[in-house]
Amino acid sequence: MASNDRLENPPNRKLVLAAIGNAGVLPPEIEVLANELGRLAIDNGFRVVTGGLSGVMEAVARGARSSPSWRDGDIIGILPGYDRRAANPYIDIVIPTGMQIGRNIMVAAMADVVVIGGGAGTLSEIAIAWQLDKPIVALEPSGGFAAKFAGENIDGRRSDVVFGANDAQEAIRFAVELASRGNKEPGEIGSGWRNRE
């Protein structure tokens, strides 16, 4: 397979949306936005993966759990530490990694599409997703790097841009369209790793 071939999702496997953003206490409008994003993701047939903690991660997971389409196992939390109890209460599958910020690689790698908000931790996940050739949707009203990168090309390794969305519904519309195209095998990334047939 050539490194630019699109990989099709097997018909029995749900697509995965990574929702990344700030931990901690959120402004009420961001809480509502993240909640709606999670609910709409599940309504539209995605599984959701987050970093499993508080803030955007918890609000998205809570929204996902509120969807009438939610099924046990649809919400995955990739934790930075080893303590499973650190996961927010809406996570169905807790994956304690002990990798600290290294867990950001797993969050981005699991996804078919990445939807962002956030600060410095989010920035690392954006960079990883970009290098892995994952489609990225920036939920602009969430501020931070989402507002900064919406509509921008991060670097010359890709010809596309980070798609900007004005609300959760638009973000999910983009996510459905982009994820349904399939992902490209990343091939050679910074370490010199190369996909072998």
PDB file of C-alpha atoms in Angstrom:
ATOM      1  CA  MET A   1       0.000   0.000   0.000  1.00  0.00           C
ATOM      2  CA  ALA A   2       1.386   3.418  -0.912  1.00  0.00           C
ATOM      3  CA  SER A   3       1.721   5.875   1.978  1.00  0.00           C
ATOM      4  CA  ASN A   4      -0.985   8.143   0.550  1.00  0.00           C
ATOM      5  CA  ASP A   5      -3.635   5.413   0.113  1.00  0.00           C
ATOM      6  CA  ARG A   6      -6.789   5.922   2.158  1.00  0.00           C
ATOM      7  CA  LEU A   7      -7.647   3.215   4.656  1.00  0.00           C
ATOM      8  CA  GLU A   8     -11.318   2.284   4.728  1.00  0.00           C
ATOM      9  CA  ASN A   9     -13.010   1.693   8.055  1.00  0.00           C
ATOM     10  CA  PRO A  10     -14.337  -1.891   8.310  1.00  0.00           C
ATOM     11  CA  PRO A  11     -18.158  -1.813   8.142  1.00  0.00           C
ATOM     12  CA  ASN A  12     -18.597  -3.285  11.640  1.00  0.00           C
ATOM     13  CA  ARG A  13     -16.220  -0.807  13.319  1.00  0.00           C
ATOM     14  CA  LYS A  14     -17.453   2.543  14.603  1.00  0.00           C
ATOM     15  CA  LEU A  15     -15.489   5.656  13.724  1.00  0.00           C
ATOM     16  CA  VAL A  16     -13.686   7.354  16.623  1.00  0.00           C
ATOM     17  CA  LEU A  17     -13.780  11.066  17.365  1.00  0.00           C
ATOM     18  CA  ALA A  18     -11.061  12.428  19.653  1.00  0.00           C
ATOM     19  CA  ALA A  19     -12.267  15.414  21.647  1.00  0.00           C
ATOM     20  CA  ILE A  20      -9.339  17.344  23.070  1.00  0.00           C
ATOM     21  CA  GLY A  21      -9.289  20.490  25.173  1.00  0.00           C
ATOM     22  CA  ASN A  22      -8.630  22.089  28.538  1.00  0.00           C
ATOM     23  CA  ALA A  23      -8.879  20.303  31.870  1.00  0.00           C
ATOM     24  CA  GLY A  24     -10.224  22.037  34.982  1.00  0.00           C
ATOM     25  CA  VAL A  25     -13.202  24.323  35.484  1.00  0.00           C
ATOM     26  CA  LEU A  26     -14.747  25.546  32.244  1.00  0.00           C
ATOM     27  CA  PRO A  27     -16.666  28.726  31.514  1.00  0.00           C
ATOM     28  CA  PRO A  28     -20.392  27.820  31.291  1.00  0.00           C
ATOM     29  CA  GLU A  29     -20.591  28.462  27.532  1.00  0.00           C
ATOM     30  CA  ILE A  30     -17.663  26.089  26.841  1.00  0.00           C
ATOM     31  CA  GLU A  31     -19.230  23.470  29.130  1.00  0.00           C
ATOM     32  CA  VAL A  32     -22.441  23.615  27.068  1.00  0.00           C
ATOM     33  CA  LEU A  33     -20.527  23.514  23.770  1.00  0.00           C
ATOM     34  CA  ALA A  34     -18.440  20.480  24.824  1.00  0.00           C
ATOM     35  CA  ASN A  35     -21.518  18.707  26.157  1.00  0.00           C
ATOM     36  CA  GLU A  36     -23.355  19.194  22.869  1.00  0.00           C
ATOM     37  CA  LEU A  37     -20.321  18.008  20.915  1.00  0.00           C
ATOM     38  CA  GLY A  38     -20.230  14.737  22.866  1.00  0.00           C
ATOM     39  CA  ARG A  39     -23.946  14.101  22.467  1.00  0.00           C
ATOM     40  CA  LEU A  40     -23.882  14.821  18.738  1.00  0.00           C
ATOM     41  CA  ALA A  41     -20.816  12.624  18.243  1.00  0.00           C
ATOM     42  CA  ILE A  42     -22.631   9.592  19.662  1.00  0.00           C
ATOM     43  CA  ASP A  43     -25.880  10.553  17.872  1.00  0.00           C
ATOM     44  CA  ASN A  44     -23.896  10.420  14.613  1.00  0.00           C
ATOM     45  CA  GLY A  45     -22.396   6.985  15.221  1.00  0.00           C
ATOM     46  CA  PHE A  46     -18.951   7.864  16.599  1.00  0.00           C
ATOM     47  CA  ARG A  47     -17.180   6.471  19.615  1.00  0.00           C
ATOM     48  CA  VAL A  48     -15.511   9.222  21.641  1.00  0.00           C
ATOM     49  CA  VAL A  49     -11.976   9.189  23.028  1.00  0.00           C
ATOM     50  CA  THR A  50     -10.633  11.836  25.400  1.00  0.00           C
ATOM     51  CA  GLY A  51      -7.838  12.215  27.904  1.00  0.00           C
ATOM     52  CA  GLY A  52     -10.365  11.004  30.492  1.00  0.00           C
ATOM     53  CA  LEU A  53     -10.008  13.762  33.079  1.00  0.00           C
ATOM     54  CA  SER A  54     -11.979  16.946  33.900  1.00  0.00           C
ATOM     55  CA  GLY A  55     -12.913  20.051  31.919  1.00  0.00           C
ATOM     56  CA  VAL A  56     -13.600  19.590  28.205  1.00  0.00           C
ATOM     57  CA  MET A  57     -12.898  15.864  28.541  1.00  0.00           C
ATOM     58  CA  GLU A  58     -15.582  15.416  31.206  1.00  0.00           C
ATOM     59  CA  ALA A  59     -18.120  17.722  29.525  1.00  0.00           C
ATOM     60  CA  VAL A  60     -17.781  15.864  26.214  1.00  0.00           C
ATOM     61  CA  ALA A  61     -18.083  12.496  27.975  1.00  0.00           C
ATOM     62  CA  ARG A  62     -21.160  13.660  29.915  1.00  0.00           C
ATOM     63  CA  GLY A  63     -22.777  14.826  26.684  1.00  0.00           C
ATOM     64  CA  ALA A  64     -21.887  11.559  24.959  1.00  0.00           C
ATOM     65  CA  ARG A  65     -23.468   9.584  27.806  1.00  0.00           C
ATOM     66  CA  SER A  66     -26.680  11.654  27.457  1.00  0.00           C
ATOM     67  CA  SER A  67     -27.220  10.553  23.842  1.00  0.00           C
ATOM     68  CA  PRO A  68     -30.085   8.103  23.340  1.00  0.00           C
ATOM     69  CA  SER A  69     -27.693   6.244  21.000  1.00  0.00           C
ATOM     70  CA  TRP A  70     -25.001   5.787  23.698  1.00  0.00           C
ATOM     71  CA  ARG A  71     -23.960   2.206  24.434  1.00  0.00           C
ATOM     72  CA  ASP A  72     -21.538   0.994  27.071  1.00  0.00           C
ATOM     73  CA  GLY A  73     -18.047   1.149  25.606  1.00  0.00           C
ATOM     74  CA  ASP A  74     -18.656   4.236  23.449  1.00  0.00           C
ATOM     75  CA  ILE A  75     -16.642   6.602  25.682  1.00  0.00           C
ATOM     76  CA  ILE A  76     -12.931   5.916  26.126  1.00  0.00           C
ATOM     77  CA  GLY A  77     -10.570   7.753  28.479  1.00  0.00           C
ATOM     78  CA  ILE A  78      -6.803   7.539  27.958  1.00  0.00           C
ATOM     79  CA  LEU A  79      -5.385   8.610  31.339  1.00  0.00           C
ATOM     80  CA  PRO A  80      -1.940  10.117  31.881  1.00  0.00           C
ATOM     81  CA  GLY A  81      -1.388   8.178  35.132  1.00  0.00           C
ATOM     82  CA  TYR A  82      -1.934   4.676  36.479  1.00  0.00           C
ATOM     83  CA  ASP A  83      -4.858   5.463  38.799  1.00  0.00           C
ATOM     84  CA  ARG A  84      -8.105   4.353  37.134  1.00  0.00           C
ATOM     85  CA  ARG A  85     -10.044   6.334  39.750  1.00  0.00           C
ATOM     86  CA  ALA A  86      -8.765   9.586  38.212  1.00  0.00           C
ATOM     87  CA  ALA A  87     -11.107   9.113  35.240  1.00  0.00           C
ATOM     88  CA  ASN A  88     -14.206  11.260  35.161  1.00  0.00           C
ATOM     89  CA  PRO A  89     -17.406   9.320  35.991  1.00  0.00           C
ATOM     90  CA  TYR A  90     -18.695   9.292  32.396  1.00  0.00           C
ATOM     91  CA  ILE A  91     -15.859   7.210  30.942  1.00  0.00           C
ATOM     92  CA  ASP A  92     -16.890   3.671  29.930  1.00  0.00           C
ATOM     93  CA  ILE A  93     -13.445   2.280  29.177  1.00  0.00           C
ATOM     94  CA  VAL A  94     -10.572   3.598  31.296  1.00  0.00           C
ATOM     95  CA  ILE A  95      -7.059   3.084  29.938  1.00  0.00           C
ATOM     96  CA  PRO A  96      -4.475   4.071  32.588  1.00  0.00           C
ATOM     97  CA  THR A  97      -1.179   4.545  30.737  1.00  0.00           C
ATOM     98  CA  GLY A  98       1.336   5.955  33.218  1.00  0.00           C
ATOM     99  CA  MET A  99       2.689   7.838  30.186  1.00  0.00           C
ATOM    100  CA  GLN A 100       1.817  11.341  31.437  1.00  0.00           C
ATOM    101  CA  ILE A 101       1.692  13.688  28.428  1.00  0.00           C
ATOM    102  CA  GLY A 102       2.875  10.826  26.229  1.00  0.00           C
ATOM    103  CA  ARG A 103      -0.698   9.563  26.385  1.00  0.00           C
ATOM    104  CA  ASN A 104      -1.563  12.400  23.961  1.00  0.00           C
ATOM    105  CA  ILE A 105      -0.060  10.269  21.202  1.00  0.00           C
ATOM    106  CA  MET A 106      -2.546   7.490  21.953  1.00  0.00           C
ATOM    107  CA  VAL A 107      -5.515   9.861  21.996  1.00  0.00           C
ATOM    108  CA  ALA A 108      -4.611  11.257  18.560  1.00  0.00           C
ATOM    109  CA  ALA A 109      -3.631   7.876  17.095  1.00  0.00           C
ATOM    110  CA  MET A 110      -6.946   6.230  18.064  1.00  0.00           C
ATOM    111  CA  ALA A 111      -9.017   8.825  16.249  1.00  0.00           C
ATOM    112  CA  ASP A 112     -10.443   8.962  12.771  1.00  0.00           C
ATOM    113  CA  VAL A 113     -11.015  12.693  13.280  1.00  0.00           C
ATOM    114  CA  VAL A 114      -9.925  15.146  15.986  1.00  0.00           C
ATOM    115  CA  VAL A 115     -12.056  18.031  17.318  1.00  0.00           C
ATOM    116  CA  ILE A 116     -10.213  20.613  19.397  1.00  0.00           C
ATOM    117  CA  GLY A 117     -10.391  23.500  21.851  1.00  0.00           C
ATOM    118  CA  GLY A 118      -7.713  24.177  24.451  1.00  0.00           C
ATOM    119  CA  GLY A 119      -4.262  25.070  25.692  1.00  0.00           C
ATOM    120  CA  ALA A 120      -0.714  23.636  25.702  1.00  0.00           C
ATOM    121  CA  GLY A 121      -1.677  19.963  26.138  1.00  0.00           C
ATOM    122  CA  THR A 122      -4.117  20.401  23.272  1.00  0.00           C
ATOM    123  CA  LEU A 123      -1.366  21.944  21.169  1.00  0.00           C
ATOM    124  CA  SER A 124       0.696  18.753  21.466  1.00  0.00           C
ATOM    125  CA  GLU A 125      -2.298  16.649  20.406  1.00  0.00           C
ATOM    126  CA  ILE A 126      -2.897  18.945  17.414  1.00  0.00           C
ATOM    127  CA  ALA A 127       0.732  18.521  16.351  1.00  0.00           C
ATOM    128  CA  ILE A 128       0.532  14.738  16.728  1.00  0.00           C
ATOM    129  CA  ALA A 129      -2.763  14.519  14.820  1.00  0.00           C
ATOM    130  CA  TRP A 130      -1.311  16.718  12.063  1.00  0.00           C
ATOM    131  CA  GLN A 131       1.747  14.473  11.736  1.00  0.00           C
ATOM    132  CA  LEU A 132      -0.459  11.368  11.697  1.00  0.00           C
ATOM    133  CA  ASP A 133      -2.509  12.942   8.878  1.00  0.00           C
ATOM    134  CA  LYS A 134      -5.709  12.923  10.928  1.00  0.00           C
ATOM    135  CA  PRO A 135      -8.424  15.371   9.869  1.00  0.00           C
ATOM    136  CA  ILE A 136      -8.722  18.150  12.460  1.00  0.00           C
ATOM    137  CA  VAL A 137     -11.756  20.310  13.198  1.00  0.00           C
ATOM    138  CA  ALA A 138     -11.321  23.390  15.393  1.00  0.00           C
ATOM    139  CA  LEU A 139     -14.354  24.370  17.442  1.00  0.00           C
ATOM    140  CA  GLU A 140     -13.601  28.097  17.221  1.00  0.00           C
ATOM    141  CA  PRO A 141     -15.863  29.394  20.030  1.00  0.00           C
ATOM    142  CA  SER A 142     -13.905  27.249  22.514  1.00  0.00           C
ATOM    143  CA  GLY A 143     -11.001  29.678  22.094  1.00  0.00           C
ATOM    144  CA  GLY A 144      -7.346  28.805  22.656  1.00  0.00           C
ATOM    145  CA  PHE A 145      -5.622  26.925  19.887  1.00  0.00           C
ATOM    146  CA  ALA A 146      -8.945  26.079  18.248  1.00  0.00           C
ATOM    147  CA  ALA A 147      -9.482  29.757  17.450  1.00  0.00           C
ATOM    148  CA  LYS A 148      -5.831  30.213  16.485  1.00  0.00           C
ATOM    149  CA  PHE A 149      -5.568  27.294  14.030  1.00  0.00           C
ATOM    150  CA  ALA A 150      -9.038  27.298  12.424  1.00  0.00           C
ATOM    151  CA  GLY A 151      -8.616  27.646   8.679  1.00  0.00           C
ATOM    152  CA  GLU A 152      -4.811  27.409   8.918  1.00  0.00           C
ATOM    153  CA  ASN A 153      -2.270  25.036   7.466  1.00  0.00           C
ATOM    154  CA  ILE A 154       0.074  24.094  10.326  1.00  0.00           C
ATOM    155  CA  ASP A 155       3.093  23.289   8.151  1.00  0.00           C
ATOM    156  CA  GLY A 156       4.112  22.165   4.690  1.00  0.00           C
ATOM    157  CA  ARG A 157       3.816  18.441   5.316  1.00  0.00           C
ATOM    158  CA  ARG A 158       0.109  18.628   4.404  1.00  0.00           C
ATOM    159  CA  SER A 159      -1.795  20.673   1.848  1.00  0.00           C
ATOM    160  CA  ASP A 160      -5.078  20.841   3.791  1.00  0.00           C
ATOM    161  CA  VAL A 161      -6.047  23.043   6.746  1.00  0.00           C
ATOM    162  CA  VAL A 162      -7.528  22.714  10.202  1.00  0.00           C
ATOM    163  CA  PHE A 163     -11.255  23.039   9.501  1.00  0.00           C
ATOM    164  CA  GLY A 164     -12.972  25.777  11.514  1.00  0.00           C
ATOM    165  CA  ALA A 165     -16.444  25.182  12.969  1.00  0.00           C
ATOM    166  CA  ASN A 166     -18.667  27.820  14.575  1.00  0.00           C
ATOM    167  CA  ASP A 167     -20.683  25.423  16.732  1.00  0.00           C
ATOM    168  CA  ALA A 168     -20.932  21.769  17.749  1.00  0.00           C
ATOM    169  CA  GLN A 169     -23.360  20.893  14.942  1.00  0.00           C
ATOM    170  CA  GLU A 170     -21.015  22.256  12.286  1.00  0.00           C
ATOM    171  CA  ALA A 171     -18.060  20.493  13.926  1.00  0.00           C
ATOM    172  CA  ILE A 172     -19.884  17.158  13.785  1.00  0.00           C
ATOM    173  CA  ARG A 173     -20.943  17.740  10.159  1.00  0.00           C
ATOM    174  CA  PHE A 174     -17.274  18.268   9.271  1.00  0.00           C
ATOM    175  CA  ALA A 175     -16.235  15.281  11.412  1.00  0.00           C
ATOM    176  CA  VAL A 176     -18.696  12.929   9.705  1.00  0.00           C
ATOM    177  CA  GLU A 177     -17.618  14.067   6.245  1.00  0.00           C
ATOM    178  CA  LEU A 178     -13.890  13.961   6.973  1.00  0.00           C
ATOM    179  CA  ALA A 179     -13.901  10.651   8.858  1.00  0.00           C
ATOM    180  CA  SER A 180     -15.974   8.947   6.164  1.00  0.00           C
ATOM    181  CA  ARG A 181     -13.212   9.693   3.630  1.00  0.00           C
ATOM    182  CA  GLY A 182     -10.899   7.297   5.471  1.00  0.00           C
ATOM    183  CA  ASN A 183      -7.461   8.049   6.883  1.00  0.00           C
ATOM    184  CA  LYS A 184      -4.150   7.890   5.127  1.00  0.00           C
ATOM    185  CA  GLU A 185      -1.386   5.710   6.506  1.00  0.00           C
ATOM    186  CA  PRO A 186       1.048   8.260   7.967  1.00  0.00           C
ATOM    187  CA  GLY A 187       4.094   6.554   6.480  1.00  0.00           C
ATOM    188  CA  GLU A 188       7.300   8.359   7.398  1.00  0.00           C
ATOM    189  CA  ILE A 189       7.017  10.633  10.413  1.00  0.00           C
ATOM    190  CA  GLY A 190       9.648  12.603  12.329  1.00  0.00           C
ATOM    191  CA  SER A 191      11.468   9.574  13.702  1.00  0.00           C
ATOM    192  CA  GLY A 192      12.131   8.214  10.228  1.00  0.00           C
ATOM    193  CA  TRP A 193       9.640   5.373  10.723  1.00  0.00           C
ATOM    194  CA  ARG A 194       8.408   4.111   7.402  1.00  0.00           C
ATOM    195  CA  ASN A 195       5.450   1.877   6.685  1.00  0.00           C
ATOM    196  CA  ARG A 196       6.544  -1.414   5.168  1.00  0.00           C
ATOM    197  CA  GLU A 197       4.251  -3.443   2.944  1.00  0.00           C
TER     198      GLU A 197
END
